[in-house]
mmCIF file of C-alpha atoms in Angstrom:
data_model
loop_
_atom_site.group_PDB
_atom_site.id
_atom_site.type_symbol
_atom_site.label_atom_id
_atom_site.label_comp_id
_atom_site.label_asym_id
_atom_site.label_seq_id
_atom_site.Cartn_x
_atom_site.Cartn_y
_atom_site.Cartn_z
ATOM 1 C CA MET A 1494 0.008 -0.096 0.174
ATOM 2 C CA ASP A 1495 1.460 3.160 -0.929
ATOM 3 C CA THR A 1496 2.134 6.326 1.499
ATOM 4 C CA VAL A 1497 -0.845 8.321 0.139
ATOM 5 C CA VAL A 1498 -3.290 5.652 1.125
ATOM 6 C CA GLN A 1499 -1.450 4.859 4.571
ATOM 7 C CA GLN A 1500 -1.801 8.111 5.580
ATOM 8 C CA GLY A 1501 -5.392 8.675 4.286
ATOM 9 C CA ARG A 1502 -6.206 5.610 6.433
ATOM 10 C CA LEU A 1503 -4.874 6.920 10.028
ATOM 11 C CA ASN A 1504 -7.763 6.707 12.608
ATOM 12 C CA MET A 1505 -10.249 5.203 10.388
ATOM 13 C CA THR A 1506 -11.921 1.965 10.556
ATOM 14 C CA ASP A 1507 -11.916 -0.499 7.485
ATOM 15 C CA ALA A 1508 -15.818 0.484 6.967
ATOM 16 C CA GLU A 1509 -15.237 3.916 6.707
ATOM 17 C CA TRP A 1510 -12.395 3.755 4.201
ATOM 18 C CA GLN A 1511 -14.560 1.280 2.037
ATOM 19 C CA ALA A 1512 -17.143 3.768 2.025
ATOM 20 C CA ARG A 1513 -14.789 6.533 1.073
ATOM 21 C CA CYS A 1514 -13.439 4.334 -1.790
ATOM 22 C CA ASP A 1515 -16.630 3.485 -3.042
ATOM 23 C CA LEU A 1516 -18.127 7.104 -3.040
ATOM 24 C CA ALA A 1517 -15.027 8.469 -4.673
ATOM 25 C CA ALA A 1518 -15.348 5.553 -7.453
ATOM 26 C CA LEU A 1519 -19.060 6.693 -7.618
ATOM 27 C CA TYR A 1520 -17.907 10.383 -8.610
ATOM 28 C CA ARG A 1521 -15.575 9.099 -11.131
ATOM 29 C CA ILE A 1522 -18.648 7.028 -12.760
ATOM 30 C CA THR A 1523 -20.855 10.090 -12.516
ATOM 31 C CA ASP A 1524 -18.073 12.032 -14.485
ATOM 32 C CA VAL A 1525 -17.763 9.413 -17.203
ATOM 33 C CA TYR A 1526 -21.357 9.337 -17.620
ATOM 34 C CA GLY A 1527 -21.899 13.114 -18.184
ATOM 35 C CA TRP A 1528 -23.914 13.986 -15.132
ATOM 36 C CA THR A 1529 -21.901 16.758 -13.586
ATOM 37 C CA ASP A 1530 -22.711 20.258 -13.030
ATOM 38 C CA THR A 1531 -19.246 21.202 -12.726
ATOM 39 C CA ILE A 1532 -19.147 21.186 -8.799
ATOM 40 C CA ASN A 1533 -22.657 21.791 -8.056
ATOM 41 C CA THR A 1534 -24.333 18.250 -7.615
ATOM 42 C CA HIS A 1535 -23.381 15.772 -4.701
ATOM 43 C CA MET A 1536 -23.493 11.885 -3.959
ATOM 44 C CA THR A 1537 -23.482 10.585 -0.258
ATOM 45 C CA VAL A 1538 -22.606 7.338 1.234
ATOM 46 C CA ARG A 1539 -23.473 6.640 4.917
ATOM 47 C CA ILE A 1540 -20.521 4.936 6.904
ATOM 48 C CA ALA A 1541 -21.780 1.433 7.895
ATOM 49 C CA ASP A 1542 -20.188 1.351 11.378
ATOM 50 C CA ASP A 1543 -21.229 4.719 12.161
ATOM 51 C CA PRO A 1544 -24.963 5.255 10.482
ATOM 52 C CA LYS A 1545 -25.188 8.902 11.975
ATOM 53 C CA CYS A 1546 -22.653 9.842 10.001
ATOM 54 C CA PHE A 1547 -22.103 10.413 6.012
ATOM 55 C CA LEU A 1548 -19.406 11.126 3.364
ATOM 56 C CA ILE A 1549 -19.842 14.133 0.908
ATOM 57 C CA ASN A 1550 -17.620 15.631 -1.901
ATOM 58 C CA ASN A 1551 -15.397 18.494 -0.509
ATOM 59 C CA TYR A 1552 -17.152 21.489 -2.075
ATOM 60 C CA GLY A 1553 -15.254 23.093 -5.109
ATOM 61 C CA ASP A 1554 -13.746 19.785 -6.249
ATOM 62 C CA LEU A 1555 -14.502 18.681 -9.813
ATOM 63 C CA PHE A 1556 -15.696 14.955 -9.771
ATOM 64 C CA HIS A 1557 -12.990 13.574 -11.545
ATOM 65 C CA GLU A 1558 -10.565 14.957 -8.923
ATOM 66 C CA ILE A 1559 -11.948 13.348 -5.947
ATOM 67 C CA THR A 1560 -10.251 10.947 -3.946
ATOM 68 C CA ALA A 1561 -11.180 8.759 -0.970
ATOM 69 C CA SER A 1562 -8.942 10.843 1.328
ATOM 70 C CA SER A 1563 -10.568 14.183 0.002
ATOM 71 C CA LEU A 1564 -14.249 13.476 1.248
ATOM 72 C CA VAL A 1565 -15.784 15.276 3.912
ATOM 73 C CA LYS A 1566 -17.170 13.466 6.848
ATOM 74 C CA MET A 1567 -20.246 14.548 8.993
ATOM 75 C CA ASP A 1568 -23.023 13.814 11.018
ATOM 76 C CA LEU A 1569 -26.781 14.357 10.326
ATOM 77 C CA ASP A 1570 -26.618 17.223 12.600
ATOM 78 C CA GLY A 1571 -24.161 19.017 10.526
ATOM 79 C CA LYS A 1572 -21.114 18.751 12.625
ATOM 80 C CA VAL A 1573 -17.891 18.254 10.259
ATOM 81 C CA TYR A 1574 -15.098 15.495 11.665
ATOM 82 C CA SER A 1575 -12.966 15.992 8.700
ATOM 83 C CA ASP A 1576 -9.740 18.546 9.509
ATOM 84 C CA ASP A 1577 -10.573 20.309 6.151
ATOM 85 C CA GLY A 1578 -12.509 20.611 3.375
ATOM 86 C CA SER A 1579 -16.101 22.289 3.140
ATOM 87 C CA PHE A 1580 -19.510 21.012 1.963
ATOM 88 C CA ASN A 1581 -22.412 22.280 -0.215
ATOM 89 C CA ALA A 1582 -25.233 23.650 2.201
ATOM 90 C CA ALA A 1583 -27.653 22.529 -0.024
ATOM 91 C CA GLY A 1584 -26.259 19.197 -0.062
ATOM 92 C CA PHE A 1585 -26.424 18.694 3.561
ATOM 93 C CA THR A 1586 -29.996 19.675 3.842
ATOM 94 C CA ILE A 1587 -30.899 17.088 0.917
ATOM 95 C CA HIS A 1588 -28.664 14.070 2.063
ATOM 96 C CA SER A 1589 -29.400 14.593 5.961
ATOM 97 C CA GLY A 1590 -33.007 14.650 5.247
ATOM 98 C CA VAL A 1591 -32.933 11.646 3.288
ATOM 99 C CA TYR A 1592 -31.065 9.845 5.788
ATOM 100 C CA LYS A 1593 -33.234 10.797 8.757
ATOM 101 C CA ALA A 1594 -36.313 9.646 7.187
ATOM 102 C CA ARG A 1595 -34.695 6.508 5.627
ATOM 103 C CA PRO A 1596 -32.656 4.378 7.892
ATOM 104 C CA ASP A 1597 -32.625 1.869 4.821
ATOM 105 C CA VAL A 1598 -30.694 3.983 2.942
ATOM 106 C CA ASN A 1599 -27.172 4.069 2.668
ATOM 107 C CA CYS A 1600 -26.438 5.884 -0.566
ATOM 108 C CA VAL A 1601 -28.002 9.119 -2.082
ATOM 109 C CA MET A 1602 -27.123 10.561 -5.684
ATOM 110 C CA HIS A 1603 -28.406 13.931 -6.769
ATOM 111 C CA THR A 1604 -27.972 15.389 -10.280
ATOM 112 C CA HIS A 1605 -28.794 18.251 -12.498
ATOM 113 C CA THR A 1606 -28.666 16.920 -16.028
ATOM 114 C CA ARG A 1607 -30.447 18.529 -18.760
ATOM 115 C CA ALA A 1608 -32.904 15.444 -19.205
ATOM 116 C CA GLY A 1609 -33.614 15.108 -15.540
ATOM 117 C CA THR A 1610 -33.993 18.942 -15.076
ATOM 118 C CA GLY A 1611 -36.087 19.103 -18.477
ATOM 119 C CA ILE A 1612 -38.687 16.528 -16.897
ATOM 120 C CA SER A 1613 -38.466 18.137 -13.619
ATOM 121 C CA VAL A 1614 -40.038 21.521 -15.068
ATOM 122 C CA LEU A 1615 -43.071 19.684 -16.813
ATOM 123 C CA LYS A 1616 -46.411 19.516 -15.109
ATOM 124 C CA LYS A 1617 -46.770 15.878 -16.085
ATOM 125 C CA GLY A 1618 -43.619 13.927 -16.140
ATOM 126 C CA LEU A 1619 -42.712 10.470 -16.892
ATOM 127 C CA ARG A 1620 -45.146 8.204 -18.958
ATOM 128 C CA PRO A 1621 -44.860 4.444 -19.466
ATOM 129 C CA ILE A 1622 -43.627 4.617 -22.852
ATOM 130 C CA SER A 1623 -40.324 2.933 -22.769
ATOM 131 C CA GLN A 1624 -38.712 -0.135 -21.165
ATOM 132 C CA ASP A 1625 -36.482 2.228 -19.155
ATOM 133 C CA ALA A 1626 -39.425 4.284 -17.724
ATOM 134 C CA LEU A 1627 -40.951 0.583 -16.718
ATOM 135 C CA ALA A 1628 -37.945 0.001 -14.594
ATOM 136 C CA VAL A 1629 -38.458 2.612 -12.301
ATOM 137 C CA LEU A 1630 -41.799 4.072 -12.718
ATOM 138 C CA ASP A 1631 -43.816 2.304 -9.988
ATOM 139 C CA GLU A 1632 -41.206 3.918 -7.487
ATOM 140 C CA VAL A 1633 -41.006 7.485 -8.801
ATOM 141 C CA VAL A 1634 -42.374 10.514 -6.627
ATOM 142 C CA TYR A 1635 -42.416 14.106 -7.419
ATOM 143 C CA HIS A 1636 -40.953 16.598 -4.844
ATOM 144 C CA GLU A 1637 -41.991 20.189 -4.871
ATOM 145 C CA TYR A 1638 -39.413 22.790 -5.091
ATOM 146 C CA GLY A 1639 -38.614 24.261 -1.588
ATOM 147 C CA MET A 1640 -36.122 26.533 -0.218
ATOM 148 C CA PRO A 1641 -32.610 24.427 -0.656
ATOM 149 C CA THR A 1642 -31.029 24.854 2.498
ATOM 150 C CA SER A 1643 -34.156 25.371 4.911
ATOM 151 C CA ASP A 1644 -34.929 22.896 7.808
ATOM 152 C CA GLU A 1645 -38.364 22.788 6.116
ATOM 153 C CA GLU A 1646 -37.163 21.284 3.164
ATOM 154 C CA CYS A 1647 -34.832 18.763 4.697
ATOM 155 C CA GLU A 1648 -37.589 17.546 6.405
ATOM 156 C CA ALA A 1649 -40.326 17.774 3.504
ATOM 157 C CA LEU A 1650 -37.571 15.510 1.248
ATOM 158 C CA GLY A 1651 -37.263 13.235 3.642
ATOM 159 C CA ILE A 1652 -41.199 12.563 3.745
ATOM 160 C CA THR A 1653 -41.197 12.504 -0.011
ATOM 161 C CA CYS A 1654 -38.503 9.870 -0.173
ATOM 162 C CA GLN A 1655 -40.642 7.857 2.029
ATOM 163 C CA LYS A 1656 -42.855 7.220 -0.670
ATOM 164 C CA GLY A 1657 -40.372 6.416 -3.189
ATOM 165 C CA SER A 1658 -36.763 5.908 -4.166
ATOM 166 C CA ALA A 1659 -36.343 7.561 -7.577
ATOM 167 C CA VAL A 1660 -37.344 11.358 -6.948
ATOM 168 C CA VAL A 1661 -38.090 13.959 -9.563
ATOM 169 C CA LEU A 1662 -37.220 17.243 -7.683
ATOM 170 C CA ARG A 1663 -39.496 19.853 -9.368
ATOM 171 C CA ASN A 1664 -37.832 22.681 -11.135
ATOM 172 C CA HIS A 1665 -34.571 21.389 -9.961
ATOM 173 C CA GLY A 1666 -33.413 17.774 -10.969
ATOM 174 C CA LEU A 1667 -33.191 14.020 -10.073
ATOM 175 C CA LEU A 1668 -32.579 12.108 -6.869
ATOM 176 C CA ALA A 1669 -32.179 8.414 -6.451
ATOM 177 C CA VAL A 1670 -31.335 6.549 -3.055
ATOM 178 C CA GLY A 1671 -30.116 2.809 -2.520
ATOM 179 C CA ALA A 1672 -29.614 0.456 0.236
ATOM 180 C CA THR A 1673 -26.112 0.317 -1.380
ATOM 181 C CA VAL A 1674 -24.099 2.060 -3.720
ATOM 182 C CA PRO A 1675 -24.655 -0.206 -6.740
ATOM 183 C CA ALA A 1676 -28.543 -0.134 -5.890
ATOM 184 C CA ALA A 1677 -28.431 3.787 -6.045
ATOM 185 C CA LEU A 1678 -26.338 3.975 -9.197
ATOM 186 C CA ARG A 1679 -28.516 1.536 -11.136
ATOM 187 C CA ARG A 1680 -31.641 3.275 -9.989
ATOM 188 C CA LEU A 1681 -30.350 6.833 -11.183
ATOM 189 C CA TYR A 1682 -29.010 5.120 -14.383
ATOM 190 C CA MET A 1683 -32.440 3.977 -15.269
ATOM 191 C CA LEU A 1684 -34.376 7.203 -14.131
ATOM 192 C CA GLU A 1685 -31.811 9.445 -16.324
ATOM 193 C CA ARG A 1686 -32.407 6.898 -19.224
ATOM 194 C CA ALA A 1687 -36.158 7.234 -18.680
ATOM 195 C CA CYS A 1688 -36.130 11.166 -18.689
ATOM 196 C CA GLU A 1689 -33.856 11.311 -22.008
ATOM 197 C CA VAL A 1690 -36.442 8.901 -23.727
ATOM 198 C CA GLU A 1691 -39.165 11.151 -22.673
ATOM 199 C CA ILE A 1692 -37.289 14.407 -23.715
ATOM 200 C CA ILE A 1693 -36.752 13.053 -26.830
ATOM 201 C CA ALA A 1694 -40.411 11.630 -27.382
ATOM 202 C CA ARG A 1695 -41.916 15.017 -26.625
ATOM 203 C CA GLY A 1696 -39.916 16.685 -29.267
ATOM 204 C CA LEU A 1697 -41.071 14.352 -31.964
ATOM 205 C CA ASP A 1698 -44.377 15.295 -34.052
ATOM 206 C CA GLU A 1699 -46.055 11.836 -33.088
ATOM 207 C CA GLU A 1700 -47.682 10.162 -30.200
ATOM 208 C CA PRO A 1701 -45.627 7.477 -28.592
ATOM 209 C CA ALA A 1702 -46.506 4.042 -28.940
ATOM 210 C CA PRO A 1703 -48.381 2.769 -26.079
ATOM 211 C CA ILE A 1704 -47.635 0.143 -23.779
ATOM 212 C CA ASP A 1705 -50.319 -2.365 -22.706
ATOM 213 C CA ASP A 1706 -51.383 -1.730 -18.955
ATOM 214 C CA GLU A 1707 -50.876 -5.512 -18.122
ATOM 215 C CA VAL A 1708 -47.245 -5.325 -19.493
ATOM 216 C CA VAL A 1709 -46.676 -2.363 -17.326
ATOM 217 C CA ARG A 1710 -48.302 -4.010 -14.397
ATOM 218 C CA ARG A 1711 -46.027 -7.446 -14.808
ATOM 219 C CA TYR A 1712 -42.749 -5.347 -15.562
ATOM 220 C CA GLY A 1713 -43.253 -3.398 -12.526
ATOM 221 C CA GLU A 1714 -43.497 -6.633 -10.566
ATOM 222 C CA ARG A 1715 -40.368 -8.200 -11.923
ATOM 223 C CA ALA A 1716 -38.740 -4.613 -11.254
ATOM 224 C CA ARG A 1717 -39.684 -4.854 -7.713
ATOM 225 C CA GLN A 1718 -38.311 -8.240 -7.411
ATOM 226 C CA GLN A 1719 -34.821 -7.241 -8.872
ATOM 227 C CA ARG A 1720 -34.577 -4.140 -6.664
ATOM 228 C CA ALA A 1721 -35.330 -6.405 -3.487
ATOM 229 C CA SER A 1722 -31.988 -8.413 -4.049
ATOM 230 C CA PRO A 1723 -29.045 -7.433 -2.377
ATOM 231 C CA ASP A 1724 -27.125 -7.982 -5.656
ATOM 232 C CA PHE A 1725 -29.244 -5.522 -7.334
ATOM 233 C CA GLY A 1726 -26.934 -3.386 -9.309
ATOM 234 C CA VAL A 1727 -23.605 -5.115 -8.514
ATOM 235 C CA SER A 1728 -23.029 -6.437 -12.262
ATOM 236 C CA ASP A 1729 -23.545 -2.822 -13.319
ATOM 237 C CA TRP A 1730 -21.225 -1.218 -10.572
ATOM 238 C CA LYS A 1731 -18.444 -3.655 -11.375
ATOM 239 C CA ALA A 1732 -18.584 -2.868 -14.907
ATOM 240 C CA ALA A 1733 -18.618 0.854 -14.343
ATOM 241 C CA LEU A 1734 -15.524 0.209 -12.129
ATOM 242 C CA ARG A 1735 -13.967 -1.377 -14.885
ATOM 243 C CA LEU A 1736 -14.744 1.844 -16.964
ATOM 244 C CA ILE A 1737 -12.803 4.045 -14.780
ATOM 245 C CA GLU A 1738 -9.952 2.039 -14.214
ATOM 246 C CA GLY A 1739 -6.857 3.776 -15.393
ATOM 247 C CA LYS A 1740 -8.567 7.096 -16.037
ATOM 248 C CA GLY A 1741 -6.229 9.868 -14.208
ATOM 249 C CA THR A 1742 -5.328 9.371 -10.667
ATOM 250 C CA ASP A 1743 -6.500 6.501 -8.580
ATOM 251 C CA TRP A 1744 -9.455 7.598 -6.528
ATOM 252 C CA ARG A 1745 -8.314 5.112 -3.738
ATOM 253 C CA GLN A 1746 -5.948 7.325 -2.136
#
């Protein structure tokens, strides 16, 4: 193990270091997928052996620059445990609100992509018009826009996330949660894809081909079974890790 990694792991449990490596990789994957908004979105991971605490990006770092040791550790009340670094105030509001309301959630992802934000400004959002939409539609919920850094918004978002794990933040963007990092990534990937297809379909001078209601119902049942598995998203996660191997500096430092 190199010196940088050894220094990064001082006074840190194995669980925290693993969470740091996973989250740093997630930021790199998000960058490769093109889901960044320069420095202005955020992903977090709860620390398994210290569930009152989570990790978030150092505000100001580009996603391809993030490493395991650069992440900021903080708790659900806003106390920062890292010696240096800063965090996005709206990021704390969003992520702490979800973790407080959803003890089953260990990863939260938030994006401002063009497709996701485009759907978020529409009165009528996603429709069951694509295979991608069917993968998430039964757990999609809509959250009305509120003041990003307020206590009221923190509580309101938590309540919304109790109703669904794939969230369209009205006039804002998207949010997805998961019991694991792979689950959150897979959920957000399908939500993003569904939004992209919806945006394309709305720009065409023709009504989309309908999917039979019974097929929609049965697909939803299958999707729920897949999401209930502890292996949900793992194959996609492993593939994504292979994708970022060798791109720039190693995130595991």
